[in-house]
Tab-separated table of C-alpha atoms in Angstrom:
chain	number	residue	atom	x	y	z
M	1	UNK	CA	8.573	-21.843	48.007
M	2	UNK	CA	6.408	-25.132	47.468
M	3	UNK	CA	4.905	-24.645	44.177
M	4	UNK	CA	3.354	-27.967	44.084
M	5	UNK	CA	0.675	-28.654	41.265
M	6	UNK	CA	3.149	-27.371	38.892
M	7	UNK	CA	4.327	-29.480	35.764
M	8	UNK	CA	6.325	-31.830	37.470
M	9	UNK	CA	8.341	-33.163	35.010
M	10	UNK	CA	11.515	-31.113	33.966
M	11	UNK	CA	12.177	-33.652	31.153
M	12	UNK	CA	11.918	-32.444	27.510
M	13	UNK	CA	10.601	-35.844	26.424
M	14	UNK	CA	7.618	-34.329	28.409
M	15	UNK	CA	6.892	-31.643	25.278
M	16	UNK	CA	6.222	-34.412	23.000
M	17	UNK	CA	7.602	-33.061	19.675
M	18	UNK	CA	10.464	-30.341	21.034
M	19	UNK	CA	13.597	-31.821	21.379
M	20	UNK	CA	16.054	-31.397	24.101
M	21	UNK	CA	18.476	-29.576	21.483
M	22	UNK	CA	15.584	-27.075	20.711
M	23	UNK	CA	14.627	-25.749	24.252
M	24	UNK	CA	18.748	-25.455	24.557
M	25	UNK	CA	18.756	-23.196	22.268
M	26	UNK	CA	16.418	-20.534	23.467
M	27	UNK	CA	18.877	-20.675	26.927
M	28	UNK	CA	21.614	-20.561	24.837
M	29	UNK	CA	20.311	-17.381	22.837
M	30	UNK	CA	20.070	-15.581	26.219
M	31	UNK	CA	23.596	-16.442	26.680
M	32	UNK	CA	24.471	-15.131	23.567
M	33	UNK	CA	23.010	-11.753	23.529
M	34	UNK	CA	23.279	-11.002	26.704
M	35	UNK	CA	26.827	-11.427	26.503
M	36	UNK	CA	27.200	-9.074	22.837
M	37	UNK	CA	24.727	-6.450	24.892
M	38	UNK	CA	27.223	-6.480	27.545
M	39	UNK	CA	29.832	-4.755	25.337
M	40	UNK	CA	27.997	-2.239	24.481
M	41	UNK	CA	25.634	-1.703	27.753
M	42	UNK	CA	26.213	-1.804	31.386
M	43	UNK	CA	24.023	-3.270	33.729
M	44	UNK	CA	20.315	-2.687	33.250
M	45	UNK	CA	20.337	-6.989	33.400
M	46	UNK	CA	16.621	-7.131	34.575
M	47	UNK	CA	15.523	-4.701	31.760
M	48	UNK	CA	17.343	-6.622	28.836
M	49	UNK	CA	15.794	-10.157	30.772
M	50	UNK	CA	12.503	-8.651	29.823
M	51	UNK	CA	12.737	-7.370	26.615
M	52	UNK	CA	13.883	-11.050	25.581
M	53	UNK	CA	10.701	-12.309	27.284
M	54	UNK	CA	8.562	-10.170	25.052
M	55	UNK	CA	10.338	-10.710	21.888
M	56	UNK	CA	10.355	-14.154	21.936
M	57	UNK	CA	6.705	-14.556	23.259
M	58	UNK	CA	5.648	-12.506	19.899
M	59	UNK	CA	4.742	-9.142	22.511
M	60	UNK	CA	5.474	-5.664	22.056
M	61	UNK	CA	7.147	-3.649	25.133
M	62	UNK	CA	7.079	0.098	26.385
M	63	UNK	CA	10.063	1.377	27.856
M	64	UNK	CA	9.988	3.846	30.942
M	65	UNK	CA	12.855	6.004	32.093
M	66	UNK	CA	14.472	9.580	32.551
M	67	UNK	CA	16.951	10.822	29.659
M	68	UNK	CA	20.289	9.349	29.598
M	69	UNK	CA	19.400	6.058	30.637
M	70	UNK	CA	20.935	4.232	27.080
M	71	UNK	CA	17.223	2.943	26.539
M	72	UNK	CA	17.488	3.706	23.185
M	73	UNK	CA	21.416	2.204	22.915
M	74	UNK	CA	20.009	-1.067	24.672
M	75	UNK	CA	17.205	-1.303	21.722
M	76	UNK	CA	19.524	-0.136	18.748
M	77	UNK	CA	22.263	-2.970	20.183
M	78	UNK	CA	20.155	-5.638	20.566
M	79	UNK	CA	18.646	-5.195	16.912
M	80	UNK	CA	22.339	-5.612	15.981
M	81	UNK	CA	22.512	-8.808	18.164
M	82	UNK	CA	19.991	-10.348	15.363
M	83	UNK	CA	20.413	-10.360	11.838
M	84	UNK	CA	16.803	-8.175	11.406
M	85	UNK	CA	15.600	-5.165	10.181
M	86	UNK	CA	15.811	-2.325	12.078
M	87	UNK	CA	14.276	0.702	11.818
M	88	UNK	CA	14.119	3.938	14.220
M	89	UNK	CA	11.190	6.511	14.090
M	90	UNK	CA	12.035	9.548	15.916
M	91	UNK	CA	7.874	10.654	17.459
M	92	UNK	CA	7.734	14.808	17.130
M	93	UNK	CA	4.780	16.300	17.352
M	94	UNK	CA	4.532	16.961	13.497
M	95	UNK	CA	4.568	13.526	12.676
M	96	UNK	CA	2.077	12.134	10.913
M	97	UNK	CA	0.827	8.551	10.382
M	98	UNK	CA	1.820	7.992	6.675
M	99	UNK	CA	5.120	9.232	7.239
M	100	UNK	CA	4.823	6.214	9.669
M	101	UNK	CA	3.139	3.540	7.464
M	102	UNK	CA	3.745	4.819	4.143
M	103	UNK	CA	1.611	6.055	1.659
M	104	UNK	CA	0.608	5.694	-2.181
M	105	UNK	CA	2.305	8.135	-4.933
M	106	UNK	CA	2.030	8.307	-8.613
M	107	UNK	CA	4.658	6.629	-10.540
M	108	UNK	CA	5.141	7.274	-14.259
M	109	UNK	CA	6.522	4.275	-16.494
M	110	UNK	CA	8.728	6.019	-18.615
M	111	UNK	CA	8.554	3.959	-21.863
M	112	UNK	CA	4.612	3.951	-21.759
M	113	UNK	CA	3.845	7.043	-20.009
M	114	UNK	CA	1.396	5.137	-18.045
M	115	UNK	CA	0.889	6.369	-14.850
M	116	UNK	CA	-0.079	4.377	-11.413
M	117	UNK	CA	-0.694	4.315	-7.609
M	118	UNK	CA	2.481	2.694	-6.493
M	119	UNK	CA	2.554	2.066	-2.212
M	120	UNK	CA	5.914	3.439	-0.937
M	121	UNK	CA	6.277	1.886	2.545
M	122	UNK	CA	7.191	3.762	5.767
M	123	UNK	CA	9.731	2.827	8.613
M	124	UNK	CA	7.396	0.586	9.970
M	125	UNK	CA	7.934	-2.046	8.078
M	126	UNK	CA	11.074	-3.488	8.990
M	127	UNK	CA	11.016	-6.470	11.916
M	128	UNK	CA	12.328	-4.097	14.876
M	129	UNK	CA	10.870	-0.771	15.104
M	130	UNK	CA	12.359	1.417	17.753
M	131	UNK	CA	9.544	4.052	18.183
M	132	UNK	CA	11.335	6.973	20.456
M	133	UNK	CA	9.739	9.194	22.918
M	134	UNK	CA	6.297	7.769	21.877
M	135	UNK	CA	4.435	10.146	23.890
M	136	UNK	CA	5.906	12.854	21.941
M	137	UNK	CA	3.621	12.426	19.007
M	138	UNK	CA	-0.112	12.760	18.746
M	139	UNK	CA	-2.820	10.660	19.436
M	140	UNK	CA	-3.272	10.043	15.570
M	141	UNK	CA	-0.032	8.786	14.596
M	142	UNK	CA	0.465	6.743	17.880
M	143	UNK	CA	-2.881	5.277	16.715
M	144	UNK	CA	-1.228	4.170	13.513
M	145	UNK	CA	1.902	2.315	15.322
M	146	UNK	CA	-0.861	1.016	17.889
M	147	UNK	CA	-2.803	-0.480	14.881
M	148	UNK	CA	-0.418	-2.042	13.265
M	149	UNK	CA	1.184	-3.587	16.834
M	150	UNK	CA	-2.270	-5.378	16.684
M	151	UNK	CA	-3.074	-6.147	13.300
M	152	UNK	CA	0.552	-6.642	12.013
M	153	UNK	CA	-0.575	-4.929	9.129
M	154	UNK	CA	-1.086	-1.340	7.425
M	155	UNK	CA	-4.004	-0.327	5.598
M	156	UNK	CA	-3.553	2.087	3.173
M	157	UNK	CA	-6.706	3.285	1.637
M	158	UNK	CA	-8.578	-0.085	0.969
M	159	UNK	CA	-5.083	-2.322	0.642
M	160	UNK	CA	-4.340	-4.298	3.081
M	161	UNK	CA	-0.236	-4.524	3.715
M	162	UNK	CA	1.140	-7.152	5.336
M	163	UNK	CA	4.208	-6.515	7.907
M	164	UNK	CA	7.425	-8.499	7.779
M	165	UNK	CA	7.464	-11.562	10.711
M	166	UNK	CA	8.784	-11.600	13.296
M	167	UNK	CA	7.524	-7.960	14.327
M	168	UNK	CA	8.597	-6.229	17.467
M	169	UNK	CA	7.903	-2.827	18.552
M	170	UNK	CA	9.821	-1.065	21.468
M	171	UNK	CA	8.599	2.357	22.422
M	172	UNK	CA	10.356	4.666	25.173
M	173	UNK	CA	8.463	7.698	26.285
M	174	UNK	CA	9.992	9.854	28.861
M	175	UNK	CA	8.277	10.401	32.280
M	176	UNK	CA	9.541	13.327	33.680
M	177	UNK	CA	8.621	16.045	30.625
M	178	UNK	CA	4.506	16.834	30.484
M	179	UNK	CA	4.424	19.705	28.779
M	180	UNK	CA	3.794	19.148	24.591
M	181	UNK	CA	3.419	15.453	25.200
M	182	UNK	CA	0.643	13.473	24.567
M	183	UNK	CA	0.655	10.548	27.261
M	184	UNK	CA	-0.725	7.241	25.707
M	185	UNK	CA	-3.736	6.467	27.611
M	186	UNK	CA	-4.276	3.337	29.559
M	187	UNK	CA	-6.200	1.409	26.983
M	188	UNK	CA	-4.080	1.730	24.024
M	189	UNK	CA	-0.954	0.637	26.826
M	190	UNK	CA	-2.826	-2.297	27.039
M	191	UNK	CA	-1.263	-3.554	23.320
M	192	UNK	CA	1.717	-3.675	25.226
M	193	UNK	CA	3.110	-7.077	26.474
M	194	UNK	CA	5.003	-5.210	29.078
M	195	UNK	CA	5.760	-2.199	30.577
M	196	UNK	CA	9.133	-2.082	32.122
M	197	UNK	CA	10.203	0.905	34.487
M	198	UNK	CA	14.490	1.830	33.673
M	199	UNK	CA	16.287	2.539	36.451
M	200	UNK	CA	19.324	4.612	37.356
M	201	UNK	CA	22.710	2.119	37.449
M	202	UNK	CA	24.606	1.276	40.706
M	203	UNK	CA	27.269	3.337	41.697
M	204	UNK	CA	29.918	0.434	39.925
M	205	UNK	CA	27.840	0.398	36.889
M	206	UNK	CA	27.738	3.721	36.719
M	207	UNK	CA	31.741	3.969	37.080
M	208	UNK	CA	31.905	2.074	34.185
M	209	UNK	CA	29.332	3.742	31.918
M	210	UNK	CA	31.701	6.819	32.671
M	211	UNK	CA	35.122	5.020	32.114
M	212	UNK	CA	33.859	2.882	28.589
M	213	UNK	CA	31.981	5.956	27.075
M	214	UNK	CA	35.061	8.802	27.594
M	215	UNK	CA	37.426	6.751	26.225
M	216	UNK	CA	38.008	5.034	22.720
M	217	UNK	CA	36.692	1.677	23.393
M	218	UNK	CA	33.764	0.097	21.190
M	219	UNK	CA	31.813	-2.807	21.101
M	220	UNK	CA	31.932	-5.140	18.139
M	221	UNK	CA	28.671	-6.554	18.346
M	222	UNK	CA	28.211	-10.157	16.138
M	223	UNK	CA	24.618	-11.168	15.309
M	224	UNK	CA	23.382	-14.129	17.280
M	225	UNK	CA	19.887	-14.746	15.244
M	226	UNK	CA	18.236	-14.799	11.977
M	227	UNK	CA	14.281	-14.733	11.068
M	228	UNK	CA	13.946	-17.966	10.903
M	229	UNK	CA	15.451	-18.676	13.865
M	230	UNK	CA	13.655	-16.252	16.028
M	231	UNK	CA	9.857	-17.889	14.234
M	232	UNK	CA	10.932	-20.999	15.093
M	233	UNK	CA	12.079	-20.166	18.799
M	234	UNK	CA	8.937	-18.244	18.989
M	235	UNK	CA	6.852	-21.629	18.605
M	236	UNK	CA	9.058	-23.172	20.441
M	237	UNK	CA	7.876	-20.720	23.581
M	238	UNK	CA	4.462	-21.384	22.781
M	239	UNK	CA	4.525	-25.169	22.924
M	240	UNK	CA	6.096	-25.253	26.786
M	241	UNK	CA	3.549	-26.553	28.923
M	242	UNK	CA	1.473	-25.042	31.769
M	243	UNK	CA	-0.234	-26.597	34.805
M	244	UNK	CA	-4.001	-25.664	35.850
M	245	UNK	CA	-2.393	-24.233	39.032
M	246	UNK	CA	-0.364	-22.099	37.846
M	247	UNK	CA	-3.181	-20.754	35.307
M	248	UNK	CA	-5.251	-20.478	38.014
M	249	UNK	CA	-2.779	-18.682	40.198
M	250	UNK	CA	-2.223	-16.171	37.106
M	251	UNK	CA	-5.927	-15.643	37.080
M	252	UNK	CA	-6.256	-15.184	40.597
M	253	UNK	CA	-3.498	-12.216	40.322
M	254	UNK	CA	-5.046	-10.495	37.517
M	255	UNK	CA	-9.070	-11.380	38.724
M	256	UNK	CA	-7.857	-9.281	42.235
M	257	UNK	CA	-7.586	-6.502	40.560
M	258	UNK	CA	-10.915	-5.812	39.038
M	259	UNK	CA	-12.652	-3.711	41.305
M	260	UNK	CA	-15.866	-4.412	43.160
M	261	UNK	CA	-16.141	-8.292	42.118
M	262	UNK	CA	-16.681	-10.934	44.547
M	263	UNK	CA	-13.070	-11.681	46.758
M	264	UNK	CA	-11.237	-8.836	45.430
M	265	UNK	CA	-9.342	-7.689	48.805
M	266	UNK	CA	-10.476	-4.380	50.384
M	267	UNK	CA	-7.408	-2.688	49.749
M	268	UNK	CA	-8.162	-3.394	45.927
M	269	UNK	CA	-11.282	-1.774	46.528
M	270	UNK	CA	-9.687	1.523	47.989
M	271	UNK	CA	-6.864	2.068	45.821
M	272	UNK	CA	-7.804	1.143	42.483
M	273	UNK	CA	-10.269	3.024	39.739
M	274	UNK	CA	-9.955	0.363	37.375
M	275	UNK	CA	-8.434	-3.669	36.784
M	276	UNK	CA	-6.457	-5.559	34.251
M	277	UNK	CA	-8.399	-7.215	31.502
M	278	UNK	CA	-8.147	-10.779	29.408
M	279	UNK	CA	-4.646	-9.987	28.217
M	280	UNK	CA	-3.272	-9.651	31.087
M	281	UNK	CA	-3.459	-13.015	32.040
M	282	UNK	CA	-2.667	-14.139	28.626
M	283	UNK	CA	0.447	-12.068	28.787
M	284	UNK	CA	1.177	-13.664	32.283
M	285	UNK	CA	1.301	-17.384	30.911
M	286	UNK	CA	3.089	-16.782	27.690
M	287	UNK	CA	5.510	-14.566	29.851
M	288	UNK	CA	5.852	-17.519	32.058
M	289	UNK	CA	6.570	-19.727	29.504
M	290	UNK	CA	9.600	-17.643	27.595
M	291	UNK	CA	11.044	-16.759	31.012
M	292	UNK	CA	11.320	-20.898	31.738
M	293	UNK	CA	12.678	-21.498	28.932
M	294	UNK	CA	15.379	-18.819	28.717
M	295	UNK	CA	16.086	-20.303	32.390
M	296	UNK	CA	16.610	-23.614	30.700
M	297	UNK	CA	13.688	-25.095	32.440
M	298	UNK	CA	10.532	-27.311	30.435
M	299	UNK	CA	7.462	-26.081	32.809
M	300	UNK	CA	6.357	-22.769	34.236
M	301	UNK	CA	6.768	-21.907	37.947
M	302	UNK	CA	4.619	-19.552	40.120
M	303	UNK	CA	7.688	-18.048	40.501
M	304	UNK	CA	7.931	-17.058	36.921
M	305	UNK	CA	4.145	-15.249	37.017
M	306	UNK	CA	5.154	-13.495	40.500
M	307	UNK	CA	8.323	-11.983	38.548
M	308	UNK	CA	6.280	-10.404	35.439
M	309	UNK	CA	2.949	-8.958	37.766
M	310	UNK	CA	4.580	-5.673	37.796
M	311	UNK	CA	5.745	-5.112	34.071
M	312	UNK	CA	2.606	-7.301	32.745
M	313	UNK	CA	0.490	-5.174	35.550
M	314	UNK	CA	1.097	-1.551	35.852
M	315	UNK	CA	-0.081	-0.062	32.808
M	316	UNK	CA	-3.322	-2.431	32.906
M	317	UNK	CA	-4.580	-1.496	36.180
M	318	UNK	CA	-5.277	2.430	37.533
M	319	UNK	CA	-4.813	3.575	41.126
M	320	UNK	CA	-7.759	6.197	42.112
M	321	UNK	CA	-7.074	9.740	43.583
M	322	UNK	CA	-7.016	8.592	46.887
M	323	UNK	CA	-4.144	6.092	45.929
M	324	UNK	CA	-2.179	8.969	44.149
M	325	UNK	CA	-2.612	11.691	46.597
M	326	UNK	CA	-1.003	8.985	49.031
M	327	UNK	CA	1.756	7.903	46.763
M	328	UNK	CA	0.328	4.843	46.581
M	329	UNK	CA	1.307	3.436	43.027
M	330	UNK	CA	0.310	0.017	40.952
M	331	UNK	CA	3.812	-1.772	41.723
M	332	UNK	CA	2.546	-1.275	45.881
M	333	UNK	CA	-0.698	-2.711	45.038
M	334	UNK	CA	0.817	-5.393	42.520
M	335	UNK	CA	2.949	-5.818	45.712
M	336	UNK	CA	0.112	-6.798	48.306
M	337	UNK	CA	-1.995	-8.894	45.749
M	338	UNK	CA	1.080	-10.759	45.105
M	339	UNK	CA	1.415	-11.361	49.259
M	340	UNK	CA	-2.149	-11.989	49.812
M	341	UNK	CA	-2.196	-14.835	47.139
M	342	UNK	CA	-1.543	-18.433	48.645
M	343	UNK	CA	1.095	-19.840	46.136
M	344	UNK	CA	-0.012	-23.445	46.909
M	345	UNK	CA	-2.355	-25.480	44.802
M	346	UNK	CA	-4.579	-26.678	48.258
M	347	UNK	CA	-3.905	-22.992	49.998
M	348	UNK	CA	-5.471	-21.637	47.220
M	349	UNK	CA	-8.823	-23.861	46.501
M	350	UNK	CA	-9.035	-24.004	50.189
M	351	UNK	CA	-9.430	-20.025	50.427
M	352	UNK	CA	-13.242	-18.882	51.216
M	353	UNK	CA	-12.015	-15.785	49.454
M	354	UNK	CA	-10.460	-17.233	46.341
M	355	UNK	CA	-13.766	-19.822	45.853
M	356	UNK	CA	-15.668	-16.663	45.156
M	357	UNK	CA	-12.824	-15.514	42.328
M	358	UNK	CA	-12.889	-18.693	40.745
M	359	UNK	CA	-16.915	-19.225	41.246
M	360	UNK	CA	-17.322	-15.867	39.977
């Protein structure tokens, strides 16, 4: 693939200030927990890839797969993989959002007899937050989590509580169970950085699943990273450059999807109800630029925004009834946008269709 108009250079003394020894270390990282994941889970190597991506580009992900899939073993694990804390709120339908945030009670000082409003905090404030079967609970208390995803804070009547940095939220909701669930809808999946679909294992992964879980062997699994470490390789992700090209190819991806606008494709037009908005593309680029560097490269590729359009995608766009009562779903039209988009930078300014996108 000719991605020319990229960031050419794949020198770190081409990110000014970031050393050589810094960018290793986000590749190394990978490295690192990938290989203390892999005593504990097998496979699932695209999934974990992802998650990484989103922790590491400050972004929040939803997990999406049938029971029995060790979704919430992967997210458990890799909380042990840094030295964080980790919390685990089980979504039921009598949940409500202070036993998620927290709330104020009266606490008596003994000596005095004085009594005060004293703010006990909830689960959610701990650095990981595994929030299970999110579509479990309703629509108020998934508000709460949403809130905070966004804010990175709780309010509790007028006080304003901060949450601990980093911050990382991975929610799981089941797909195949409708019945007393309360699906989020598509605009509050739009907080998410990512929505990433789990798959069943290969027959050889699945072997092993089988062989490590009915026996006695366990996985020791060492801590890679602290705080610090992860703020610091979080700025690290943010200061990789980005080449108009490739910003414009992101925008071209996500700009195809909005239906009826000038040069969106006619299949666009006949399959979807609505398009991605603003985040997506933000998403995209700081996607881009975590998934280089965990690759050990200094400069995002076209190749690196073609491999997150379907998790940065699928949960920001909505295929009409038409679509559906085909089968048609957002990865197949992800898909053809992604084949109808000239990856070059003269293909693409060249296009009659694309001038109206970008004149638009």
């Amino acid at each position: 693939m000719d991605n020319s108009g990229e960031a050419a250079s794949n020198d770190p003394a081409a990110l000014g200030e970031l050393s050589a020894a810094d960018a290793a270390r986000l590749n190394d990282a990978k490295k690192q927990i990938s290989e203390e994941l892999g005593k504990v889970i097998v496979g699932q190597q695209d999934v974990i890839d992802e998650i990484m991506i989103g922790l590491f580009s400050r972004g929040h992900v939803l997990l999406e797969g049938v029971p029995g899939l060790a979704k919430t073993l992967m997210i458990s694990t890799l909380a042990r993989t840094m030295d964080l804390a980790f919390s685990r709120i089980q979504f039921t339908p009598d949940l409500m959002p202070a036993d998620v945030t927290g709330t104020e009670i009266i606490e008596e000082d003994r000596s005095s007899g004085h009594r005060a409003f004293r703010f006990m905090e909830g689960p959610l404030f701990a650095n990981i937050i595994l929030a299970d079967e999110i579509n479990r609970t309703p629509p108020k208390t998934q508000a709460s989590l949403l809130e905070a995803m966004q804010e990175r804070q709780v309010t509790v009547g007028r006080t304003r509580h901060p949450l601990p940095t980093p911050f990382f939220v991975l929610a799981t909701q089941n797909p195949i169970e409708q019945e007393g669930t309360y699906p989020l809808p598509e605009a509050q999946q739009d907080r998410f950085m990512f929505k990433v679909f789990v798959e069943y294992p290969s027959f050889d992964e699945e072997f092993e699943v089988a062989r490590r879980t009915t026996g006695t062997e366990t996985g020791d699994v060492q801590a890679v990273l602290n705080a610090d470490e992860i703020i610091r390789l979080q700025d690290l992700v943010r200061r990789v450059p980005v080449s108009d090209h490739v910003v414009r190819y992101a925008l071209s991806l996500v700009r195809q999807t909005r239906v009826g606008d000038d040069g969106v494709p006619d299949f666009v037009n006949d399959l979807v109800g609505w398009g991605a908005g603003p985040r997506a593309v933000q998403f995209l680029i700081l996607g881009g630029k975590a998934r280089a560097l965990l690759e050990g490269r200094f400069h995002v590729s076209i190749d690196d925004i073609q491999h997150l359009a379907k998790p940065v995608l699928r949960h920001r766009m909505v295929v009409n009834f038409a679509a559906e009562s085909d089968g048609v779903t957002s990865d197949n039209v992800i898909d053809r946008i992604v084949a109808a988009t000239p990856t070059t930078e003269d293909e693409l300014s060249r296009d009659a269709r694309f001038q109206k996108i970008f004149a638009s």
